[in-house]
CSV table of C-alpha atoms in Angstrom, one decimal:
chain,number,residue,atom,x,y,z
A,1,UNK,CA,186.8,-51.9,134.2
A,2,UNK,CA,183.1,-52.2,135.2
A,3,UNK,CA,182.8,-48.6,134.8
A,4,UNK,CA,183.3,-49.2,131.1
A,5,UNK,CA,179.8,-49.2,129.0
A,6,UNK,CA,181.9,-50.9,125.8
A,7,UNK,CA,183.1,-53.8,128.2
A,8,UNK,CA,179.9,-53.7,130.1
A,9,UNK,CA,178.2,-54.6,126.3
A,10,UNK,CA,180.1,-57.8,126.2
A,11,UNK,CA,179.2,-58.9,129.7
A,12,UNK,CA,175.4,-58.6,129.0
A,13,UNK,CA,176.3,-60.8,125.9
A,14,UNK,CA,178.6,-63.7,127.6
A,15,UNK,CA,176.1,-63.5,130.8
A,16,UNK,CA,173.1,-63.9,128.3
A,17,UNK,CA,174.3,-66.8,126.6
A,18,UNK,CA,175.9,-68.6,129.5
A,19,UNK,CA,179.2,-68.6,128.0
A,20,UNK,CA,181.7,-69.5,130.6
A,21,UNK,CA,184.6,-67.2,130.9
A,22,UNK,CA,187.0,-65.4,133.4
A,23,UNK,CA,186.7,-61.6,133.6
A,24,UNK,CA,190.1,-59.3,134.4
A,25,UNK,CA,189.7,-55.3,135.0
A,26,UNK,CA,192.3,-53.2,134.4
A,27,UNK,CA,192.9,-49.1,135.2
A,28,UNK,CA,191.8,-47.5,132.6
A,29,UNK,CA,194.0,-44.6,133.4
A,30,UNK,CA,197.0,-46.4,133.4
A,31,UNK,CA,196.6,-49.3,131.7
A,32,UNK,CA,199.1,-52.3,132.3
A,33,UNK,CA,201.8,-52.7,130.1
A,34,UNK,CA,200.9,-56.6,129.3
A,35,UNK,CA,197.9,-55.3,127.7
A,36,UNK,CA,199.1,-54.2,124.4
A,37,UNK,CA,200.1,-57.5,124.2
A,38,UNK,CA,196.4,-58.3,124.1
A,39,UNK,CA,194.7,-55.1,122.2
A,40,UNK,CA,198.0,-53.3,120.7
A,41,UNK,CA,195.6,-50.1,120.7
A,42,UNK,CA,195.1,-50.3,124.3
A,43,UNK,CA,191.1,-50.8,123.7
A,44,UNK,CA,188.7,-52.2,125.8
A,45,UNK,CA,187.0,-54.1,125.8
A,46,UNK,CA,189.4,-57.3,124.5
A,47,UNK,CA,188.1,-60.9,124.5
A,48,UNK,CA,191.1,-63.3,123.9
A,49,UNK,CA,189.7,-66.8,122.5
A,50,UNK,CA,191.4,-69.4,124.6
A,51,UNK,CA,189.5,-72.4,123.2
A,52,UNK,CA,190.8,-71.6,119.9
A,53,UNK,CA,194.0,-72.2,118.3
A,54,UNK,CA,196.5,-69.7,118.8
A,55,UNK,CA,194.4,-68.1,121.7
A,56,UNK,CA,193.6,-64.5,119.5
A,57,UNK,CA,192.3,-61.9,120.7
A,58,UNK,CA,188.8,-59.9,119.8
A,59,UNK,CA,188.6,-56.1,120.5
A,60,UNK,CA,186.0,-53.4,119.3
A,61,UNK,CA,182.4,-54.1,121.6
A,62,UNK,CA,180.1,-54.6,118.7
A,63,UNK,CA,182.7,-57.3,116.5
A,64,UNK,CA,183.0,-59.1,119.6
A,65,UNK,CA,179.4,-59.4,120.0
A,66,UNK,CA,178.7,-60.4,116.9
A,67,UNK,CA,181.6,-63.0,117.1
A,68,UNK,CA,180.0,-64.3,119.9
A,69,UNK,CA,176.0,-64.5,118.8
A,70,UNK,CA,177.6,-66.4,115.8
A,71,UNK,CA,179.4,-68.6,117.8
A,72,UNK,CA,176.8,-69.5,120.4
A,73,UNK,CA,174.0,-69.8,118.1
A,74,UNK,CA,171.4,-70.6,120.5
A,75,UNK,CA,169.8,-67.7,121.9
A,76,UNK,CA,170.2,-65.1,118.8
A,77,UNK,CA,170.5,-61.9,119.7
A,78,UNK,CA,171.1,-60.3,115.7
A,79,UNK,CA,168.1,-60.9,113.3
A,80,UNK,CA,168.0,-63.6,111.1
A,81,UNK,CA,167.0,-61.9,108.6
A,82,UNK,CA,170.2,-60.2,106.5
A,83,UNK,CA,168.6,-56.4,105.8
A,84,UNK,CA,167.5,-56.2,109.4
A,85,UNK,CA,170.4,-57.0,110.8
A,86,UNK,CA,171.9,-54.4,108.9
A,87,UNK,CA,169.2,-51.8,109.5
A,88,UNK,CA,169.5,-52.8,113.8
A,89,UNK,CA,173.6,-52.0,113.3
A,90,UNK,CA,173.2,-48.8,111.6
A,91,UNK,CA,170.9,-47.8,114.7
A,92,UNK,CA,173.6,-49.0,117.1
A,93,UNK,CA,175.6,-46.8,115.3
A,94,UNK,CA,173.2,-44.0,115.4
A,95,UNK,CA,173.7,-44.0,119.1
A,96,UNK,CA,177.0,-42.6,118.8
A,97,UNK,CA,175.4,-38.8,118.6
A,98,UNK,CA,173.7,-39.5,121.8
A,99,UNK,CA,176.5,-40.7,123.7
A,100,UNK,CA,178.6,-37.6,122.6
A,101,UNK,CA,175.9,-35.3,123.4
A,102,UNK,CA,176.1,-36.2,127.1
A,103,UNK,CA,179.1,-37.2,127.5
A,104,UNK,CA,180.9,-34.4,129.2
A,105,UNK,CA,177.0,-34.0,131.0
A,106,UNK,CA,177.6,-37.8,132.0
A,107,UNK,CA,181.0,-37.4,133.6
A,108,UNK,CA,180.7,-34.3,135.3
A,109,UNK,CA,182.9,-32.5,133.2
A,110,UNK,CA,182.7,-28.5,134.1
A,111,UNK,CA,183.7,-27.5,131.1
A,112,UNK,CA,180.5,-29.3,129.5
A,113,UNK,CA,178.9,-27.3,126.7
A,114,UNK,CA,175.4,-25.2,128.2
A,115,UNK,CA,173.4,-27.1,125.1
A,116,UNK,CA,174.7,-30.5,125.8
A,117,UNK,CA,171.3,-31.7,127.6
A,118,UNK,CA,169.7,-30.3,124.8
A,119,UNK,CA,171.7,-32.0,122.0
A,120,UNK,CA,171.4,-35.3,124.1
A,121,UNK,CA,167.5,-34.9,124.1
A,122,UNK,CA,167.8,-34.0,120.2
A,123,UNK,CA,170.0,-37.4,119.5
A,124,UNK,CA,167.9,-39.7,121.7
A,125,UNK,CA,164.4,-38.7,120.1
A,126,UNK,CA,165.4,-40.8,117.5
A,127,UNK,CA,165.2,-44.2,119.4
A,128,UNK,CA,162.1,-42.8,121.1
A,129,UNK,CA,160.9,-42.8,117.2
A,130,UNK,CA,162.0,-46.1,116.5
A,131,UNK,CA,160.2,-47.9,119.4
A,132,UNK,CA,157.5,-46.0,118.2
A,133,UNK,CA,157.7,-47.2,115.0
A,134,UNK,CA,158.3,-50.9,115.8
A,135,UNK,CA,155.1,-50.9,117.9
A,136,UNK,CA,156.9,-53.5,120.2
A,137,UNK,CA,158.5,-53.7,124.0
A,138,UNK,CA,161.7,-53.9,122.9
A,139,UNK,CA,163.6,-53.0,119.8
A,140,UNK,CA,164.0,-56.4,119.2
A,141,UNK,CA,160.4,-57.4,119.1
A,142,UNK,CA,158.6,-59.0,122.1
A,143,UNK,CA,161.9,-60.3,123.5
A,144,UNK,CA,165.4,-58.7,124.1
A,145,UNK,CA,167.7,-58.3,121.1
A,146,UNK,CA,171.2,-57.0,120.6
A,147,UNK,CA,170.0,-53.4,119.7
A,148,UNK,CA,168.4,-53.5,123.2
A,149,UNK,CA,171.7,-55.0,125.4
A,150,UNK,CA,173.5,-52.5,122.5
A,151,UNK,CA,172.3,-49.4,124.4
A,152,UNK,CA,171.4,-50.3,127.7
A,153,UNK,CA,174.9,-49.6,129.5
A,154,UNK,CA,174.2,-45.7,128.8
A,155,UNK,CA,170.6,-45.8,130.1
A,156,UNK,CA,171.5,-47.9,133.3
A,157,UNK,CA,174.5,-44.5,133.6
A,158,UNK,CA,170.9,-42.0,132.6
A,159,UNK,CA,169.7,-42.2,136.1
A,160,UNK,CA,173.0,-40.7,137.7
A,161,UNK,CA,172.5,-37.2,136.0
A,162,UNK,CA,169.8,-36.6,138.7
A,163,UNK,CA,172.7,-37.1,141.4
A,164,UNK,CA,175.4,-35.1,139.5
A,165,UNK,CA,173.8,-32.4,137.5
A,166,UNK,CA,172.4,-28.9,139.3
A,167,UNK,CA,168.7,-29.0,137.6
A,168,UNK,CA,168.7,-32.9,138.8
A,169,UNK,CA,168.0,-33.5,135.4
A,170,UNK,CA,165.9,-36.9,134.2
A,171,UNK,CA,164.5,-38.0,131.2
A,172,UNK,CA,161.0,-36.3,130.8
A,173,UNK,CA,158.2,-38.9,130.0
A,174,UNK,CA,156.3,-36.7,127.9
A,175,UNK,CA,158.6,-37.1,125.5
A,176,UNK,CA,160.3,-40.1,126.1
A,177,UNK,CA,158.1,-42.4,127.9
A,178,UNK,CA,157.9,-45.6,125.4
A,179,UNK,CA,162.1,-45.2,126.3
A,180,UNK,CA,161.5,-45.0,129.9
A,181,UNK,CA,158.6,-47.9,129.9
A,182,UNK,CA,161.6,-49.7,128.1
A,183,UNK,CA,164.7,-48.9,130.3
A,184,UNK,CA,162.1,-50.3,133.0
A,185,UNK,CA,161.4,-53.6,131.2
A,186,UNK,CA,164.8,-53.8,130.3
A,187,UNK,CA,165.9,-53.7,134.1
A,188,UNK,CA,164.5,-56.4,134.8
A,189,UNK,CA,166.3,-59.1,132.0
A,190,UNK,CA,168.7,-61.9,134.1
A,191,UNK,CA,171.8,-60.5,132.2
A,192,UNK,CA,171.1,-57.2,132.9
A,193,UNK,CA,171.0,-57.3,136.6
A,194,UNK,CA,174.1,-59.3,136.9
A,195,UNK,CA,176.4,-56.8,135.7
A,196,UNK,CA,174.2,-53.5,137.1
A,197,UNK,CA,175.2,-50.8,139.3
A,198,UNK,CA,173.0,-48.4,140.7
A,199,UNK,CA,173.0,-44.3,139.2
A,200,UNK,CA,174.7,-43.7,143.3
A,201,UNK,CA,177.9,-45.9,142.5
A,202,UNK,CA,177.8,-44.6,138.7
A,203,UNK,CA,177.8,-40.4,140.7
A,204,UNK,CA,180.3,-41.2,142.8
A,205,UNK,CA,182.7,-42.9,140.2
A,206,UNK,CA,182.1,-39.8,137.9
A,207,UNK,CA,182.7,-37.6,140.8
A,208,UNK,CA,186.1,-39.4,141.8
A,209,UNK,CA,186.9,-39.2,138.1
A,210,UNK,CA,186.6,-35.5,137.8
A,211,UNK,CA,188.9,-34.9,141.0
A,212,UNK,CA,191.3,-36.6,139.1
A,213,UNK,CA,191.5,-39.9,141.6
A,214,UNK,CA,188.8,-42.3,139.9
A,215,UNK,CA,187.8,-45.0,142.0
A,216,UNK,CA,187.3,-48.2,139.5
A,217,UNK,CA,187.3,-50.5,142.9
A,218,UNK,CA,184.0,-48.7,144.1
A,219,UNK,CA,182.3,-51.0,141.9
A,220,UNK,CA,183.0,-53.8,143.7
A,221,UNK,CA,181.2,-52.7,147.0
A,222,UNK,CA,177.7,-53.1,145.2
């Protein structure tokens, strides 16, 4: 399901390694039988190995990305370095606040609690921080790294809160602009513009969603 942020994480990885391989979407809504057969918990996204014996199957975004940086070891995307790598997962963890926080803003949800932009703004200050603290482009350093393609499918979905919310809300750059200076560098990498949509297709999905009739095929007319 393109719509997926966890799938679209795996994407940015197998399009930013080269690593050939055949994508297949599914509804999310009512998933296909054969796929428990795949991920017996119905997750996405699932990544079944075909070049390995006994063809198993990888679910869980961040496992599979690690899986894969080890695997294809020559563009790293983790840190070499064992307590960075550890310290760049906890903050991909710590992005689970800010994803909760505007969740329900994110897919139009009415029933949407009246502090959730607030408690969004609260969560994300922390990666504003960070990038602060780093004193680099990205969070990686001066190139792209996996905290970076980590959070990136939310701040591609950011944008569509203009389109969908009633104060046309937007990420204020007087208190996040090292973020925004770094959604706009981000925008430009190779892998992320091959699996992009714009904040338009993401408003209309959410909209379709929220009538109870989500579109997943809209995707394909970008």
């Amino acid at each position: 399901m393109r719509f997926c942020p966890f799938s679209q994480r795996v994407h940015l990885i197998l399009d930013a390694k080269g690593i050939p391989h055949h994508k297949i979407y599914i509804d999310l809504i009512d998933k296909p039988e054969w796929y428990k057969d795949y991920s017996p918990l119905g997750k996405v996204p699932a990544l079944q190995l075909t070049s390995v014996k006994e063809q198993p199957t990888l679910v869980e975004s961040l496992i599979i990305t690690e899986y894969l940086d080890e695997q294809y070891p020559e563009l790293r995307l983790f840190p070499t370095d064992t307590l960075q790598k550890a310290q760049d997962k906890i903050l991909i963890e710590r992005f689970a606040p800010v994803v909760s926080a505007v969740y329900p803003v994110l897919t139009c949800n009415p029933s949407a609690p009246t502090d959730a932009l607030t408690n969004f703004e609260t969560a994300l200050d922390v990666f504003e921080q960070e990038l602060a603290r780093r004193g680099s482009p990205y969070f990686a350093g001066q190139t792209i790294g996996i905290v970076d393609y980590m959070i990136w499918p939310w701040f591609e979905r950011f944008p569509s809160l203009k389109l969908t919310t009633e104060q046309k809300y937007e990420l204020k750059p007087e208190r996040f602009g090292l973020l925004l200076k770094w959604r706009e560098l981000v925008s430009q990498n190779e892998a992320v513009g091959k699996t992009a949509l714009d904040a338009q297709l993401h408003a209309d999905f959410q909209s379709s969603k929220r009538l109870g009739k989500p579109q997943y095929d809209i995707a394909f007319r970008a």
